[in-house]
Coordinates of C-alpha atoms in Angstrom, one line a residue:
Chain C
M19 CA -26.4 239.0 152.8
T20 CA -28.0 236.1 154.8
L21 CA -26.3 232.7 154.7
L22 CA -28.5 229.5 154.3
L23 CA -27.1 226.0 154.8
A24 CA -28.9 223.7 152.4
V25 CA -28.8 220.2 154.1
K26 CA -31.5 219.1 151.6
A27 CA -30.9 219.8 147.9
L28 CA -32.3 223.0 146.3
T29 CA -33.3 223.4 142.7
Q30 CA -32.1 226.3 140.6
E31 CA -35.6 227.7 140.9
N32 CA -35.4 227.6 144.7
R33 CA -32.0 229.4 144.6
D34 CA -33.4 232.1 142.3
F35 CA -36.2 232.7 144.8
L36 CA -33.7 233.0 147.7
A37 CA -31.5 235.3 145.7
Q38 CA -34.4 237.8 145.5
Y39 CA -34.0 238.1 149.3
D40 CA -30.3 238.4 149.2
I41 CA -29.9 234.9 150.7
D42 CA -26.7 233.0 149.8
V43 CA -26.6 229.3 149.8
V44 CA -23.9 227.0 151.1
T45 CA -24.0 223.2 151.3
P46 CA -22.5 220.7 153.9
D47 CA -20.0 219.6 151.2
T48 CA -18.5 223.0 150.5
V49 CA -19.1 225.1 153.6
T50 CA -15.9 226.4 155.2
D51 CA -15.4 226.6 159.0
D52 CA -15.5 230.4 158.8
Q53 CA -18.8 230.3 157.0
L54 CA -20.4 227.9 159.5
S55 CA -20.7 230.6 162.2
E56 CA -22.3 232.9 159.6
V57 CA -25.1 230.5 158.9
V58 CA -28.5 232.1 159.8
I59 CA -30.9 229.5 158.3
S60 CA -30.5 225.7 158.3
Y61 CA -32.7 224.3 155.5
A62 CA -33.4 220.8 156.9
W63 CA -31.3 219.5 159.7
D64 CA -28.3 217.2 160.0
N65 CA -27.2 216.4 163.6
T66 CA -23.4 216.3 162.8
I67 CA -23.1 219.6 161.1
G68 CA -26.0 221.1 163.0
N69 CA -24.4 220.4 166.4
K70 CA -21.1 221.8 165.1
I71 CA -22.8 225.1 164.3
L72 CA -24.5 225.2 167.8
S73 CA -21.2 224.6 169.5
L74 CA -19.7 227.7 167.9
P75 CA -19.6 230.6 170.4
N76 CA -20.5 233.2 167.7
T77 CA -23.1 231.3 165.8
K78 CA -25.7 233.5 164.0
L79 CA -28.2 230.6 163.6
K80 CA -31.8 231.9 163.9
W81 CA -34.0 229.5 162.0
I82 CA -34.1 225.7 161.5
Q83 CA -36.5 224.4 158.9
A84 CA -37.0 220.7 159.9
Q85 CA -37.7 218.2 157.1
S86 CA -40.2 216.3 159.3
A87 CA -43.3 216.9 161.3
G88 CA -41.8 215.5 164.5
V89 CA -38.7 217.4 165.8
D90 CA -37.7 215.2 168.8
Y91 CA -34.3 214.7 167.3
L92 CA -33.4 218.4 167.7
P93 CA -31.8 219.8 170.9
L94 CA -35.0 221.7 171.7
P95 CA -34.1 223.1 175.2
L96 CA -30.8 224.5 173.8
L97 CA -32.6 226.0 170.8
A98 CA -35.1 227.6 173.1
K99 CA -32.3 229.2 175.3
R100 CA -30.6 230.5 172.2
G101 CA -33.8 232.0 170.7
I102 CA -33.6 229.8 167.6
T103 CA -36.9 229.2 165.8
V104 CA -37.8 225.8 164.5
T105 CA -40.4 225.4 161.8
N106 CA -41.5 221.8 161.0
A107 CA -42.8 220.1 157.9
S108 CA -46.2 219.4 159.5
G109 CA -48.7 218.7 156.7
L110 CA -46.1 217.9 154.1
K111 CA -46.4 214.1 154.6
A112 CA -50.0 214.0 155.8
L113 CA -51.3 212.6 152.6
P114 CA -48.8 209.7 152.1
I115 CA -48.9 208.8 155.8
A116 CA -52.7 208.8 155.8
Q117 CA -52.7 206.6 152.7
T118 CA -50.4 204.1 154.4
V119 CA -52.8 204.1 157.4
L120 CA -55.7 203.3 155.1
G121 CA -53.5 200.6 153.6
Y122 CA -52.9 199.1 157.0
L123 CA -56.6 199.2 157.8
L124 CA -57.7 197.5 154.5
Y125 CA -54.7 195.0 154.7
F126 CA -56.1 193.6 158.0
A127 CA -59.8 194.3 157.4
R128 CA -59.9 192.6 154.0
G129 CA -57.8 189.6 155.1
L130 CA -54.9 190.5 152.8
N131 CA -52.5 189.8 155.8
V132 CA -53.6 186.1 155.6
Y133 CA -53.3 185.8 151.9
A134 CA -49.9 187.6 151.7
T135 CA -48.2 184.4 152.9
R136 CA -50.7 181.7 152.1
T137 CA -49.4 179.3 149.4
H138 CA -52.3 176.9 149.3
W139 CA -56.1 177.2 148.8
E140 CA -57.8 177.9 152.0
P141 CA -60.3 180.8 151.8
F142 CA -60.4 183.1 154.8
T143 CA -63.6 185.1 155.3
D144 CA -63.2 186.8 158.7
Q145 CA -63.3 190.1 156.9
Y146 CA -64.5 193.6 157.7
L147 CA -65.8 196.7 156.0
I148 CA -64.2 200.0 157.0
S149 CA -67.6 201.0 158.4
E150 CA -67.4 197.9 160.7
L151 CA -64.2 199.2 162.3
P152 CA -64.5 202.5 164.1
V153 CA -61.2 204.3 164.5
L154 CA -59.8 206.4 167.4
V155 CA -56.9 208.6 166.4
F156 CA -54.6 210.0 169.1
G157 CA -53.5 213.4 167.6
T158 CA -55.8 215.5 165.6
G159 CA -53.2 217.6 163.7
R160 CA -52.8 217.5 159.9
I161 CA -52.0 213.8 159.7
G162 CA -54.9 212.9 162.0
Q163 CA -57.2 215.0 159.9
Q164 CA -56.1 213.5 156.7
I165 CA -56.7 210.0 158.1
A166 CA -60.2 211.1 159.3
H167 CA -61.0 212.5 155.8
H168 CA -60.2 209.1 154.2
I169 CA -62.1 207.1 156.7
K170 CA -65.2 209.3 156.3
A171 CA -64.9 208.9 152.5
F172 CA -65.3 205.1 153.1
G173 CA -68.4 205.7 155.3
G174 CA -66.5 204.8 158.5
K175 CA -66.6 206.3 162.0
V176 CA -63.6 208.2 163.3
Y177 CA -62.9 209.7 166.7
G178 CA -60.1 211.9 167.8
V179 CA -58.1 212.5 171.0
N180 CA -56.3 215.8 171.6
T181 CA -55.2 217.8 174.6
S182 CA -58.4 219.7 175.3
G183 CA -61.0 217.6 173.5
R184 CA -61.7 220.6 171.2
P185 CA -63.8 219.6 168.1
V186 CA -61.8 219.2 164.9
A187 CA -63.3 219.2 161.4
G188 CA -63.6 215.7 159.9
F189 CA -63.9 213.8 163.2
D190 CA -67.2 212.4 164.4
E191 CA -66.3 213.3 168.0
T192 CA -63.2 214.3 169.9
F193 CA -62.1 213.6 173.5
P194 CA -59.6 215.2 175.8
I195 CA -56.6 213.0 176.5
T196 CA -57.6 213.0 180.2
D197 CA -60.8 211.1 179.2
Y198 CA -59.6 209.2 176.2
Q199 CA -61.4 206.1 177.5
A200 CA -64.7 207.4 176.4
G201 CA -63.4 207.4 172.8
L202 CA -61.7 204.0 173.3
A203 CA -65.1 202.5 174.2
K204 CA -66.3 203.3 170.7
A205 CA -63.3 202.1 168.8
Q206 CA -61.9 198.8 167.3
V207 CA -58.8 200.4 165.8
V208 CA -56.4 202.8 167.6
V209 CA -54.0 205.0 165.8
D210 CA -51.1 206.4 167.8
G211 CA -50.3 209.7 166.0
L212 CA -48.7 211.4 169.1
P213 CA -45.6 213.5 168.9
G214 CA -42.5 212.4 170.7
T215 CA -42.4 214.5 173.9
K216 CA -41.8 213.9 177.6
N217 CA -45.6 213.8 178.2
T218 CA -46.2 211.2 175.5
E219 CA -43.3 208.9 176.5
N220 CA -44.6 205.4 177.1
F221 CA -48.2 206.6 176.9
F222 CA -49.3 203.3 175.3
D223 CA -48.1 201.1 178.2
D224 CA -49.3 197.9 179.8
H225 CA -52.1 199.8 181.7
F226 CA -53.3 201.1 178.3
F227 CA -53.4 197.6 176.7
A228 CA -54.9 196.0 179.8
Q229 CA -58.1 197.9 178.8
F230 CA -58.8 195.8 175.8
N231 CA -60.7 192.6 175.4
Q232 CA -59.9 192.3 171.8
L233 CA -58.8 195.4 169.9
F234 CA -58.8 194.7 166.2
L235 CA -55.8 196.8 165.3
F236 CA -53.2 199.1 166.9
I237 CA -51.3 201.5 164.6
N238 CA -48.3 203.6 165.4
I239 CA -47.4 206.4 163.0
G240 CA -46.5 208.8 165.7
R241 CA -43.2 208.2 167.5
G242 CA -41.6 205.0 168.7
T243 CA -41.1 206.5 172.2
T244 CA -44.8 206.8 172.8
L245 CA -45.3 203.0 172.8
N246 CA -44.1 200.5 175.3
Q247 CA -43.3 197.8 172.7
S248 CA -43.0 195.0 175.3
A249 CA -46.6 195.9 176.5
L250 CA -47.8 195.7 172.9
L251 CA -46.1 192.3 172.4
E252 CA -47.8 190.9 175.5
A253 CA -51.1 192.2 174.4
I254 CA -50.6 190.6 170.9
D255 CA -49.6 187.3 172.5
D256 CA -52.6 187.4 174.8
S257 CA -54.9 188.3 171.9
R258 CA -56.0 191.5 173.7
V259 CA -54.8 193.1 170.5
K260 CA -55.4 191.1 167.4
Y261 CA -53.1 193.0 164.9
A262 CA -50.6 195.8 164.9
A263 CA -49.0 198.0 162.2
L264 CA -46.0 200.0 163.3
D265 CA -44.2 202.5 161.1
V266 CA -42.1 203.8 163.9
T267 CA -40.2 201.7 166.5
T268 CA -37.6 201.9 169.2
P269 CA -34.8 201.7 168.1
E270 CA -34.6 202.4 164.4
P271 CA -33.2 200.4 162.8
L272 CA -34.5 197.5 164.8
P273 CA -32.0 194.7 165.3
H274 CA -32.7 191.7 163.1
D275 CA -33.5 189.4 166.0
H276 CA -36.1 191.8 167.5
P277 CA -39.3 190.1 168.6
L278 CA -41.4 192.6 166.7
F279 CA -40.1 190.9 163.5
E280 CA -41.3 187.5 164.8
R281 CA -45.0 188.1 165.2
P282 CA -47.1 187.4 162.0
Q283 CA -49.8 189.7 163.5
I284 CA -47.5 192.7 163.3
L285 CA -46.7 194.6 160.1
L286 CA -43.6 196.8 160.3
T287 CA -43.1 199.5 157.6
Q288 CA -39.7 200.7 158.8
H289 CA -40.4 204.5 159.0
T290 CA -41.4 204.8 155.3
S291 CA -45.1 205.6 155.6
W292 CA -44.3 209.1 154.1
G293 CA -43.1 207.7 150.8
E294 CA -44.4 208.8 147.4
N295 CA -43.1 208.3 143.9
I296 CA -42.0 211.8 142.8
N297 CA -38.7 212.4 144.5
A298 CA -38.7 215.9 143.1
G299 CA -42.0 216.4 144.8
R300 CA -40.5 215.5 148.1
V301 CA -37.8 218.2 147.9
G302 CA -40.1 220.7 146.3
G303 CA -42.7 220.1 148.9
L304 CA -40.4 221.1 151.7
F305 CA -39.4 224.2 149.9
R306 CA -43.0 225.2 149.3
L307 CA -43.6 225.1 153.0
F308 CA -40.3 226.9 153.8
E309 CA -40.7 229.7 151.3
K310 CA -43.9 230.9 152.8
N311 CA -42.0 232.0 155.9
V312 CA -39.1 233.7 154.0
P313 CA -40.6 237.1 153.3
S314 CA -41.7 237.8 157.0
F315 CA -38.4 236.3 158.3
M316 CA -36.3 238.5 156.1
K317 CA -38.4 241.6 157.0
D318 CA -38.6 241.3 160.8
Q319 CA -37.6 237.7 161.8
T320 CA -41.3 236.6 162.2
F321 CA -43.0 233.5 160.8
I322 CA -46.5 232.9 159.4
Q323 CA -46.7 229.1 159.8
N324 CA -45.4 225.8 161.1
V325 CA -43.6 227.2 164.1
V326 CA -42.7 224.6 166.7
D327 CA -43.5 225.4 170.4
L328 CA -40.0 224.4 171.8
N329 CA -41.4 223.8 175.2
K330 CA -44.2 221.5 174.0
G331 CA -42.0 219.9 171.4
Y332 CA -44.5 220.1 168.5
Chain F
M30 CA -99.9 178.9 147.3
T31 CA -96.5 179.4 145.7
L32 CA -93.5 177.3 146.7
L33 CA -90.1 178.8 147.3
L34 CA -86.9 176.7 147.8
A35 CA -84.7 178.5 150.3
V36 CA -81.1 177.5 149.3
K37 CA -79.8 180.3 151.6
A38 CA -81.2 180.7 155.1
L39 CA -84.2 182.9 155.7
T40 CA -84.9 184.8 159.0
Q41 CA -88.4 184.6 160.6
E42 CA -88.9 188.2 159.4
N43 CA -88.2 187.1 155.8
R44 CA -90.7 184.2 156.2
D45 CA -93.4 186.6 157.6
F46 CA -92.9 188.8 154.6
L47 CA -93.3 185.9 152.2
A48 CA -96.4 184.6 154.0
Q49 CA -98.2 187.9 153.2
Y50 CA -97.9 186.8 149.5
D51 CA -99.0 183.2 150.2
I52 CA -95.5 182.0 149.5
D53 CA -94.6 178.7 151.3
V54 CA -90.9 177.9 152.1
V55 CA -89.1 174.6 151.7
T56 CA -85.4 174.0 152.3
P57 CA -83.0 171.5 150.6
D58 CA -82.9 169.4 153.8
T59 CA -86.6 168.9 154.1
V60 CA -88.0 169.1 150.6
T61 CA -89.7 166.0 149.3
D62 CA -89.4 164.7 145.7
D63 CA -93.1 165.6 145.1
Q64 CA -92.5 169.1 146.3
L65 CA -89.5 169.6 144.1
S66 CA -91.6 169.8 140.9
E67 CA -93.9 172.4 142.7
V68 CA -91.0 174.8 143.4
V69 CA -91.7 178.1 141.6
I70 CA -88.9 180.2 143.1
S71 CA -85.3 179.2 143.9
Y72 CA -83.9 181.7 146.5
A73 CA -80.2 181.3 145.8
W74 CA -79.0 178.5 143.6
D75 CA -77.4 175.1 144.3
N76 CA -76.3 173.1 141.2
T77 CA -77.1 169.7 142.7
I78 CA -80.7 170.4 143.7
G79 CA -81.2 173.0 141.0
N80 CA -80.3 170.6 138.2
K81 CA -82.6 168.0 139.8
I82 CA -85.5 170.4 139.6
L83 CA -84.7 171.3 135.9
S84 CA -84.6 167.6 135.0
L85 CA -88.2 167.1 136.1
P86 CA -90.6 167.1 133.2
N87 CA -93.3 168.9 135.1
T88 CA -91.2 171.6 136.9
K89 CA -93.0 174.8 137.8
L90 CA -89.7 176.8 138.3
K91 CA -90.1 180.4 137.1
W92 CA -87.6 182.5 139.0
I93 CA -84.1 182.0 140.2
Q94 CA -82.7 184.6 142.6
A95 CA -78.9 184.1 142.2
Q96 CA -76.7 184.9 145.3
S97 CA -74.0 186.5 143.1
A98 CA -73.5 189.2 140.5
G99 CA -72.0 186.8 138.0
V100 CA -74.3 183.9 136.9
D101 CA -72.0 182.0 134.6
Y102 CA -72.5 178.8 136.7
L103 CA -76.2 178.6 135.8
P104 CA -77.4 176.7 132.7
L105 CA -78.4 180.0 131.0
P106 CA -79.4 178.6 127.5
L107 CA -81.6 176.0 129.1
L108 CA -83.2 178.6 131.4
A109 CA -83.8 180.9 128.4
K110 CA -85.6 178.0 126.5
R111 CA -87.7 177.2 129.6
G112 CA -88.7 180.9 130.1
I113 CA -87.2 180.9 133.6
T114 CA -86.1 184.4 134.8
V115 CA -82.8 184.9 136.6
T116 CA -82.3 187.9 138.9
N117 CA -78.8 188.4 140.1
A118 CA -77.2 190.0 143.2
S119 CA -75.5 192.8 141.3
G120 CA -74.8 195.7 143.7
L121 CA -75.0 193.6 146.8
K122 CA -71.3 193.0 147.0
A123 CA -70.1 196.2 145.3
L124 CA -69.0 197.8 148.5
P125 CA -66.9 195.0 150.0
I126 CA -65.4 194.1 146.6
A127 CA -64.5 197.8 146.0
Q128 CA -62.8 198.0 149.4
T129 CA -60.8 194.9 148.6
V130 CA -59.7 196.5 145.4
L131 CA -58.6 199.6 147.2
G132 CA -56.8 197.3 149.7
Y133 CA -54.9 195.7 146.7
L134 CA -54.0 199.2 145.4
L135 CA -52.7 200.5 148.7
Y136 CA -51.0 197.1 149.5
F137 CA -48.7 197.5 146.5
A138 CA -48.7 201.3 146.3
R139 CA -47.5 201.8 149.9
G140 CA -45.0 198.9 149.7
L141 CA -46.9 196.7 152.2
N142 CA -46.3 193.7 149.9
V143 CA -42.6 194.1 150.6
Y144 CA -43.0 194.5 154.4
A145 CA -45.5 191.6 154.7
T146 CA -42.7 189.1 154.5
R147 CA -39.6 191.2 155.4
T148 CA -38.0 189.9 158.7
H149 CA -35.0 192.3 158.8
W150 CA -34.5 196.1 158.7
E151 CA -34.3 197.2 155.1
P152 CA -36.5 200.2 154.3
F153 CA -38.2 200.2 150.9
T154 CA -39.3 203.5 149.5
D155 CA -40.4 202.8 146.0
Q156 CA -43.9 203.9 147.0
Y157 CA -46.8 205.6 145.3
L158 CA -49.8 207.8 146.2
I159 CA -53.2 206.7 144.7
S160 CA -53.0 209.9 142.6
E161 CA -49.8 208.7 141.0
L162 CA -51.4 205.5 139.7
P163 CA -54.3 206.1 137.3
V164 CA -56.7 203.2 137.1
L165 CA -58.6 201.7 134.1
V166 CA -61.6 199.6 135.1
F167 CA -63.0 197.1 132.6
G168 CA -66.7 197.0 133.5
T169 CA -68.6 200.1 134.6
G170 CA -71.5 198.4 136.5
R171 CA -72.1 198.8 140.2
I172 CA -68.8 197.3 141.3
G173 CA -66.8 199.4 138.8
Q174 CA -68.7 202.5 139.9
Q175 CA -68.0 201.8 143.6
I176 CA -64.3 201.4 142.8
A177 CA -64.3 204.7 140.9
H178 CA -66.0 206.4 143.8
H179 CA -63.3 205.3 146.3
I180 CA -60.4 206.2 143.9
K181 CA -61.9 209.7 143.3
A182 CA -62.2 210.1 147.1
F183 CA -58.4 209.6 147.3
G184 CA -57.9 212.2 144.6
G185 CA -57.0 209.6 141.9
K186 CA -57.8 209.3 138.3
V187 CA -60.1 206.5 137.1
Y188 CA -61.2 205.5 133.6
G189 CA -63.8 203.0 132.5
V190 CA -64.3 200.6 129.6
N191 CA -67.8 199.4 128.7
T192 CA -69.5 198.1 125.5
S193 CA -70.4 201.4 123.9
G194 CA -68.1 203.8 125.7
R195 CA -71.1 205.6 127.2
P196 CA -70.2 208.0 130.0
V197 CA -70.8 206.7 133.6
A198 CA -71.0 208.9 136.7
G199 CA -67.8 208.7 138.8
F200 CA -65.4 207.9 136.0
D201 CA -63.1 210.7 134.6
E202 CA -63.6 209.2 131.1
T203 CA -65.0 206.0 129.5
F204 CA -63.9 204.1 126.4
P205 CA -65.7 201.6 124.2
I206 CA -64.2 198.1 124.5
T207 CA -63.3 198.3 120.8
D208 CA -61.0 201.2 121.6
Y209 CA -59.9 200.3 125.1
Q210 CA -56.3 201.0 124.1
A211 CA -57.0 204.8 124.4
G212 CA -57.8 204.2 128.1
L213 CA -54.9 201.9 128.6
A214 CA -52.5 204.6 127.5
K215 CA -53.5 206.6 130.5
A216 CA -53.4 203.9 133.1
Q217 CA -50.9 202.2 135.4
V218 CA -53.4 199.9 137.0
V219 CA -55.9 197.7 135.2
V220 CA -59.0 196.2 136.9
D221 CA -60.6 193.3 135.2
G222 CA -64.3 193.5 136.3
L223 CA -65.7 191.7 133.3
P224 CA -68.6 189.2 133.6
G225 CA -67.9 185.6 132.5
T226 CA -69.5 185.3 129.0
K227 CA -68.4 183.9 125.6
N228 CA -67.4 187.3 124.5
T229 CA -65.1 188.0 127.5
E230 CA -63.4 184.5 127.5
N231 CA -59.6 184.9 127.4
F232 CA -60.0 188.7 126.8
F233 CA -56.9 189.4 128.8
D234 CA -54.5 187.2 126.7
D235 CA -50.9 187.4 125.5
H236 CA -51.8 190.1 123.0
F237 CA -53.2 192.2 125.7
F238 CA -50.2 191.9 128.0
A239 CA -47.8 192.4 125.1
Q240 CA -49.0 196.0 125.1
F241 CA -47.3 196.8 128.4
N242 CA -43.9 198.1 129.0
Q243 CA -44.3 198.0 132.8
L244 CA -47.9 198.0 134.1
F245 CA -47.8 198.6 137.9
L246 CA -50.8 196.3 138.8
F247 CA -53.3 194.0 137.2
I248 CA -56.4 193.1 139.2
N249 CA -59.0 190.5 138.5
I250 CA -62.2 190.7 140.4
G251 CA -64.4 189.7 137.4
R252 CA -64.2 186.1 136.4
G253 CA -61.3 183.7 136.1
T254 CA -62.3 182.8 132.5
T255 CA -61.7 186.3 131.3
L256 CA -58.0 186.0 132.0
N257 CA -55.4 183.8 130.3
Q258 CA -53.4 183.0 133.4
S259 CA -50.3 181.7 131.5
A260 CA -50.2 185.0 129.6
L261 CA -50.3 186.9 132.9
L262 CA -47.5 184.7 134.4
E263 CA -45.3 185.4 131.4
A264 CA -45.9 189.1 131.7
I265 CA -45.0 189.0 135.4
D266 CA -41.9 187.0 134.7
D267 CA -40.9 189.5 132.0
S268 CA -41.7 192.5 134.2
R269 CA -44.2 193.7 131.7
V270 CA -46.6 193.6 134.6
K271 CA -45.0 194.4 138.0
Y272 CA -47.7 193.1 140.3
A273 CA -51.1 191.3 140.2
A274 CA -53.9 190.7 142.6
L275 CA -56.4 188.0 141.6
D276 CA -59.6 187.3 143.5
V277 CA -60.9 184.9 140.9
T278 CA -58.9 182.2 139.1
T279 CA -59.3 179.1 136.9
P280 CA -59.9 176.7 138.4
E281 CA -61.3 177.3 141.9
P282 CA -59.9 176.0 144.1
L283 CA -56.4 176.2 142.6
P284 CA -54.3 173.1 143.1
H285 CA -51.6 173.6 145.7
D286 CA -48.7 173.4 143.3
H287 CA -50.2 176.0 140.9
P288 CA -47.6 178.5 139.6
L289 CA -49.8 181.4 140.7
F290 CA -49.0 180.5 144.3
E291 CA -45.3 180.7 143.5
R292 CA -44.9 184.3 142.4
P293 CA -44.2 186.8 145.2
Q294 CA -45.5 189.5 142.9
I295 CA -49.0 187.9 142.9
L296 CA -51.6 188.2 145.7
L297 CA -54.4 185.6 145.6
T298 CA -57.5 186.3 147.7
Q299 CA -59.3 183.1 146.8
H300 CA -62.7 184.5 145.8
T301 CA -63.3 186.2 149.1
S302 CA -63.2 189.9 148.0
W303 CA -67.0 190.1 148.9
G304 CA -66.4 189.4 152.6
E305 CA -67.8 191.5 155.4
N306 CA -68.2 190.9 159.1
I307 CA -71.9 190.8 159.7
N308 CA -73.0 187.4 158.4
A309 CA -76.6 188.3 159.1
G310 CA -76.0 191.3 156.8
R311 CA -74.9 189.0 154.0
V312 CA -78.1 186.9 154.1
G313 CA -80.3 190.0 154.8
G314 CA -78.7 191.8 152.0
L315 CA -79.7 189.2 149.4
F316 CA -83.3 189.2 150.7
R317 CA -83.5 193.0 150.6
L318 CA -82.7 192.8 146.8
F319 CA -85.0 189.8 146.3
E320 CA -88.0 191.2 148.1
K321 CA -88.2 194.2 145.8
N322 CA -89.2 191.9 143.0
V323 CA -91.8 189.8 145.0
P324 CA -94.9 192.1 144.6
S325 CA -94.7 192.4 140.9
F326 CA -93.8 188.8 140.4
M327 CA -96.7 187.6 142.4
K328 CA -99.0 190.0 140.6
D329 CA -98.1 189.4 137.0
Q330 CA -94.8 187.5 136.9
T331 CA -92.8 190.7 136.1
F332 CA -89.7 192.1 137.8
I333 CA -88.5 195.6 138.6
Q334 CA -84.7 195.1 139.0
N335 CA -81.6 192.9 138.6
V336 CA -83.0 190.8 135.7
V337 CA -80.2 189.0 133.8
D338 CA -80.2 189.0 130.0
L339 CA -79.8 185.3 129.5
N340 CA -78.3 185.8 126.0
K341 CA -75.7 188.3 127.2
G342 CA -75.1 186.4 130.4
Y343 CA -75.2 189.4 132.7

């Protein structure tokens, strides 16, 4: 018998699947203290109960299935030391996040940002086609690839930045992060899709924004920690960056009097770029990712997909 | 020698092309009264100078190249009686208009409408993917087809309505306008792309909106005359229609105190859905359409494309 802690809800169908592998399910509401140390799998992660498990000397925890693509909220060094595997939800939210990014692009490109608050007749025609706004995406994983796919479908140009500059399907060209400037020279829109790691902290700082004369749009759907928000605000106020759309910020929630709320050039979507209508689909989607690793994990504690490199952090 | 009145600007390249056909160019600024009656071609249309030409007993006007897809602002019955041909700019603005329509869709689907004016932290997650919002487009011409193409690229469903219900490439299914209800039953978004004619006047009236329980989004990129705006306002206020995006209205400009400006559920883009960045491209685009008809017109006064049926009005 293997014990699974279901931090996210499971359907009866999910439970039937787990029963085939002799996996028993407990939930945060009903789990006893004795059971906590027996938990082998955490299906989704909650810091309160999760840290309680990790503090137990005799914890049997071996596998955490994160509910998100980014896992910077997990105690990764501790997990590495303990030999606990983390699988992430990379790919699960790629489609909704990419649609939000295309929404941002068209919102500013088609002038909807102006009309959203205009209450008198004053036509605004400083508009763009997607093909007139080449995009550079930092991060060429599943979210970046989905963004590239949509931009290509509109006849646009899209460039990527990753660690090595290796080519990635769907991008017109890719650049290594050590030479991202070559990509920047081609772009009018920058998408920050970087994971939250030590290496990416404050990557988009005042030196980065100093490179622009007038960037049309800066987007952050990566992690708030990758962006120096004060540097962005200065660039917006100096018109070095015309518009910005931020899904992630530091902190979250932002205090009500935060200057990011005060700039009409900035759209804040409050970490909801992943939203879709079918709630059942959200839960089911995570399980469909998770269940692919169950047979190999139960056989010999190996995994076939979505394993996080705990040193890299993604 | 054939005289052309250039209501829209021509480049030197355009003029060189016309010179090959012995076509002389005059502009509204410099044309003399004597020359007006000699004008054979009006490149784009201006009502003031155009009506002056039509009022001359000895006018030689034979061809009007309209700068728009819709030509309801032209005196069509008079032109029919005089044997004057109108060619329109159908297809020229299909791409930018379709991108604005996708912008509307993503604006409301991804919740950007809520965040556009939100100045405090309050996440909103009633969001949709394009695939969760099937679209019914009234009008399956070039603009409708371009909209369908973009929606399909997002993995969405798109249905069309035209006069006969004939199938049109890019649409999942088409319906005759006499049985549009069959299409409506499948849709959560309605796009009004109808031309402004006697038959389409007030087509979207209170009976039309009475059919909805809760339509997600009504879009008008056709003509203001096709929509009964009071009926739409009532449907919005009753929540039978959740959101609306209108590029065209009656009248244009709308007075500042018009109730359409007062509903947060309605986005008004003030007849600018056609905008793109390269102004040169706009002018050049019209000429590229126009020039295709020049050889045949100069040979035997025939046309190879974009001829308006003056009785139908499109």
